[in-house]
Coordinates of C-alpha atoms in Angstrom, one line a residue:
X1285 CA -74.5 86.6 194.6
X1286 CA -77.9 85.9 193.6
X1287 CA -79.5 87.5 190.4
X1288 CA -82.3 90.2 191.1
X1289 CA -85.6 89.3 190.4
X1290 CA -86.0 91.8 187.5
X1291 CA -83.5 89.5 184.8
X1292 CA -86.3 88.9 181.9
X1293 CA -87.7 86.0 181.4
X1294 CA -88.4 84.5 178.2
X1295 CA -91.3 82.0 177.0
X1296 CA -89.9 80.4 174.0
X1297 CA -93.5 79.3 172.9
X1298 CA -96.8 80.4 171.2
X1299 CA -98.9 78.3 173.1
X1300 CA -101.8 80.3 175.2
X1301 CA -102.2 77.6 177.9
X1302 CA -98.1 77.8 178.6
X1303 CA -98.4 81.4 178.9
X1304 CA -101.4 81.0 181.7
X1305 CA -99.3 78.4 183.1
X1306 CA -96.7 80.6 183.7
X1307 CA -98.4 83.7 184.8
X1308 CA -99.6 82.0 188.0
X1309 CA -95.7 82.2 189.1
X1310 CA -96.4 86.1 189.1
X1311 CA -92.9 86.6 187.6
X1312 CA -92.4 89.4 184.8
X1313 CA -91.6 87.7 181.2
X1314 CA -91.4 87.8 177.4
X1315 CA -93.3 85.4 174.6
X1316 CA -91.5 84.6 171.3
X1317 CA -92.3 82.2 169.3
X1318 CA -89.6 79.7 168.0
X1319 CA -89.2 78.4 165.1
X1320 CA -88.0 74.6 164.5
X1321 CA -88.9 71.2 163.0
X1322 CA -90.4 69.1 165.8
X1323 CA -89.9 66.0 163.2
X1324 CA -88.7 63.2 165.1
X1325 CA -85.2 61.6 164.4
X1326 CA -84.9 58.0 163.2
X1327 CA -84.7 56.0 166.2
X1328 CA -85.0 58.8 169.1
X1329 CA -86.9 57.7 171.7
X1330 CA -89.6 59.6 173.2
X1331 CA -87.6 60.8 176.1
X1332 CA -85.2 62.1 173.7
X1333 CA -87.0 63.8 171.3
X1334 CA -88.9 66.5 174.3
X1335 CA -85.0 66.6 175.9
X1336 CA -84.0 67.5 172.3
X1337 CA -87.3 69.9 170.9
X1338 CA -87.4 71.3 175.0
X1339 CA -83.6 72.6 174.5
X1340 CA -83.9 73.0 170.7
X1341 CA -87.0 75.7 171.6
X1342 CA -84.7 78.0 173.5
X1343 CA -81.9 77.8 171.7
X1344 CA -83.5 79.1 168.5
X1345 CA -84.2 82.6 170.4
X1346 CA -81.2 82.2 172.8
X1347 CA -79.3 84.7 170.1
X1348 CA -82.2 87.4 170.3
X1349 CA -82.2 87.6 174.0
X1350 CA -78.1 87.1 175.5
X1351 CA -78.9 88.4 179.2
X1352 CA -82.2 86.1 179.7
X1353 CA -83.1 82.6 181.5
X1354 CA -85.6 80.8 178.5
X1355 CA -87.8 78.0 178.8
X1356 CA -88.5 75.9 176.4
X1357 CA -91.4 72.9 176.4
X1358 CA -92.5 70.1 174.5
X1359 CA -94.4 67.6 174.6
X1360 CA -95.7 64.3 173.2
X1361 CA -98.1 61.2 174.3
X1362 CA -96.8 57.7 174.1
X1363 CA -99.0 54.3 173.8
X1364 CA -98.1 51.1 172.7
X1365 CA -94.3 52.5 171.7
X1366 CA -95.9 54.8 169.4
X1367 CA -95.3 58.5 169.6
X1368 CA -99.0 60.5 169.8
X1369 CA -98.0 64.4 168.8
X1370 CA -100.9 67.1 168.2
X1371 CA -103.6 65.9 165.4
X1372 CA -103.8 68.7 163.6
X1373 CA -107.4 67.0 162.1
X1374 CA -110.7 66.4 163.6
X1375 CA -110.3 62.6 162.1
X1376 CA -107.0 62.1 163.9
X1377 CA -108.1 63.3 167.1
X1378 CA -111.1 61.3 166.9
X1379 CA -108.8 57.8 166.1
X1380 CA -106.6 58.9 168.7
X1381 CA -109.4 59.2 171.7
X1382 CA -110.9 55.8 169.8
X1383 CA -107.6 53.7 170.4
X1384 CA -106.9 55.6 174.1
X1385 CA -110.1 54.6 175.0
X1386 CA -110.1 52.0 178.5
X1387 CA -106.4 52.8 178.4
X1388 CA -103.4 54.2 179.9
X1389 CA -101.2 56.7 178.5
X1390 CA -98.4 58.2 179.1
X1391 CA -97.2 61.8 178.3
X1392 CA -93.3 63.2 178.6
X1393 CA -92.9 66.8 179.0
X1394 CA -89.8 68.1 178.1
X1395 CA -88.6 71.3 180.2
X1396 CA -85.3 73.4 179.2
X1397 CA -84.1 76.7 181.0
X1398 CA -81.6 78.3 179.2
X1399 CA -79.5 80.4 180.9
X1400 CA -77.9 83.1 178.4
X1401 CA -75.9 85.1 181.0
X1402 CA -73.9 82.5 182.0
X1403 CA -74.0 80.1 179.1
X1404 CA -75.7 77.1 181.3
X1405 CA -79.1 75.2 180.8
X1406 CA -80.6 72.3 182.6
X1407 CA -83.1 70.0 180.9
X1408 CA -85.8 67.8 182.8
X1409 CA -88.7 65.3 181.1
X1410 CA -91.6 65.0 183.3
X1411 CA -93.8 61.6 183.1
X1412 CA -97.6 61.5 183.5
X1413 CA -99.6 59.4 183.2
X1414 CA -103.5 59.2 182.2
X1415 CA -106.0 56.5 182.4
X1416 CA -108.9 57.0 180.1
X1417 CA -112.3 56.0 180.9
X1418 CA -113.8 53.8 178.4
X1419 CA -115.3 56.3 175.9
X1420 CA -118.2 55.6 173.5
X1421 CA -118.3 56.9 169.5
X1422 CA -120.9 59.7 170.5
X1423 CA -118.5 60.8 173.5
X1424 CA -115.4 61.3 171.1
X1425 CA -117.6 62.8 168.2
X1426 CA -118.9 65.1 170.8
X1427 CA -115.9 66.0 172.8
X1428 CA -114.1 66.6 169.4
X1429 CA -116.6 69.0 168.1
X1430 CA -116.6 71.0 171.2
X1431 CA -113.4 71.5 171.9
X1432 CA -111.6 71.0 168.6
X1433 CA -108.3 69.9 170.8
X1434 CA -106.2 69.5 167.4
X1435 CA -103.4 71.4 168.4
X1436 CA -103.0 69.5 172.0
X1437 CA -101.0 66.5 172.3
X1438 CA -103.0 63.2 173.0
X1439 CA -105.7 65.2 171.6
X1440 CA -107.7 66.4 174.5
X1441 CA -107.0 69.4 176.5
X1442 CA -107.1 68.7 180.6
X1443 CA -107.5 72.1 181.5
X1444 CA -110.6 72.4 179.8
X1445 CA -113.7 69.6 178.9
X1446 CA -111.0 67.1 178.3
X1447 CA -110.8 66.3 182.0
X1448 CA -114.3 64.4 181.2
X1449 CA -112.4 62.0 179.2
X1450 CA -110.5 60.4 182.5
X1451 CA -111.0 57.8 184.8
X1452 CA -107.8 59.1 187.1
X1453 CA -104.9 61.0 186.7
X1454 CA -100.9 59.8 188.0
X1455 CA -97.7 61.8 187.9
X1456 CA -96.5 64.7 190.3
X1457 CA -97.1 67.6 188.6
X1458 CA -100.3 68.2 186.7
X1459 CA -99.7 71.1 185.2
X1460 CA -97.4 68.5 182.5
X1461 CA -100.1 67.6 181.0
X1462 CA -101.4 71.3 180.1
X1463 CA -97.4 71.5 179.0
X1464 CA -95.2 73.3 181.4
X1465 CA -94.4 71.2 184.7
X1466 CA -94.7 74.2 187.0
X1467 CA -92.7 72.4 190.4
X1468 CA -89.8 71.4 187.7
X1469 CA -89.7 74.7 186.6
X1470 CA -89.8 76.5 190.0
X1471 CA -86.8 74.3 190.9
X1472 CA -84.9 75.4 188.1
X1473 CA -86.0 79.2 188.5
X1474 CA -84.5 79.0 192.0
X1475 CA -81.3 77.6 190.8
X1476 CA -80.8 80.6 188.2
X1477 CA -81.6 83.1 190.9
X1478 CA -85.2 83.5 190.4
X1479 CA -86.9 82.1 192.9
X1480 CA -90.9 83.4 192.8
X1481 CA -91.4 83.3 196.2
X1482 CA -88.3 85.4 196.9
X1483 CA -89.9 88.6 195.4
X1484 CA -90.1 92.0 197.5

């Protein structure tokens, strides 16, 4: 038998564009923060390391909330094998739009439901792929100051001015790139009973 539509739902993240994300499924849910170190592992590959932060998110609050489905995201840019997290600093998020420049990137968003009721989860990474126009030194100065994107990934923020920065956009869920690939997670929803079209 399926589970009702009123099991919580919990949002193991802090971020304010995952929460908007998420509301647009019109599903009630929870926010807590979780606490872990992103630090990559010697040798993980990209795709491992959002599989592995994704899950590790919603385990560490899978122990405050037993009777919940959580979702955990991560997320990280790759170029030319290197792995592109959030700048944190104005001067990394300007080299970072500098070297993207004319290019194509790609960004892997890890997706984890965690199923605490009956001790299940399912993981997905979600590909996307950007092409940036070919941006001059005023462009980056200015986009930087503007939007101060130093807590985004790749450094820009798509849901906002950063979309200025592109020349075309490739993958089959865009709402990745903001961080939480909403078709992903509607497929897993369904499969733990929570389908948010299914709502009386």
């Amino acid at each position: 038998m399926t589970e009702p539509l009123t099991t919580e739902l919990i949002l193991a993240s802090s971020s304010r564009w995952r929460r908007e994300l998420l509301d647009r499924l019109q599903l009630p849910y929870q926010c807590y923060s979780p606490d872990i170190d992103e630090t990559p592992r010697s040798g993980e590959t990209p795709h491992a390391l959002v599989h592995r932060l994704a899950l590790s998110k919603a385990n560490a609050v899978a122990t405050r909330f037993p009777h919940h489905c959580i979702i955990g995201s991560d997320q990280v840019a790759v170029f030319e094998g290197d792995i592109i997290g959030k700048p944190h600093t104005s001067e990394k998020a300007r080299a970072n739009l500098a070297r993207f420049s004319g290019q194509r990137v790609t960004f892997l968003t890890g997706l984890a439901l965690l199923d605490t009721r009956h001790q299940r989860h399912h993981v997905h990474v979600e590909p996307f792929e950007v092409v940036f126009r070919t941006l001059s030194t005023q462009e980056i100065e200015n986009y930087v100051t503007k939007e101060q994107p130093l807590d985004s990934a790749g450094s820009f923020r798509m849901e906002g001015l950063g979309i200025a920065l592109f020349e075309k956009l490739e993958g089959r869920d865009p709402n990745a790139l903001i961080g939480l690939p909403l078709i992903a997670l509607c497929d897993m929803l369904r499969q733990a009973g929570l389908d948010p079209l299914g709502a009386s």
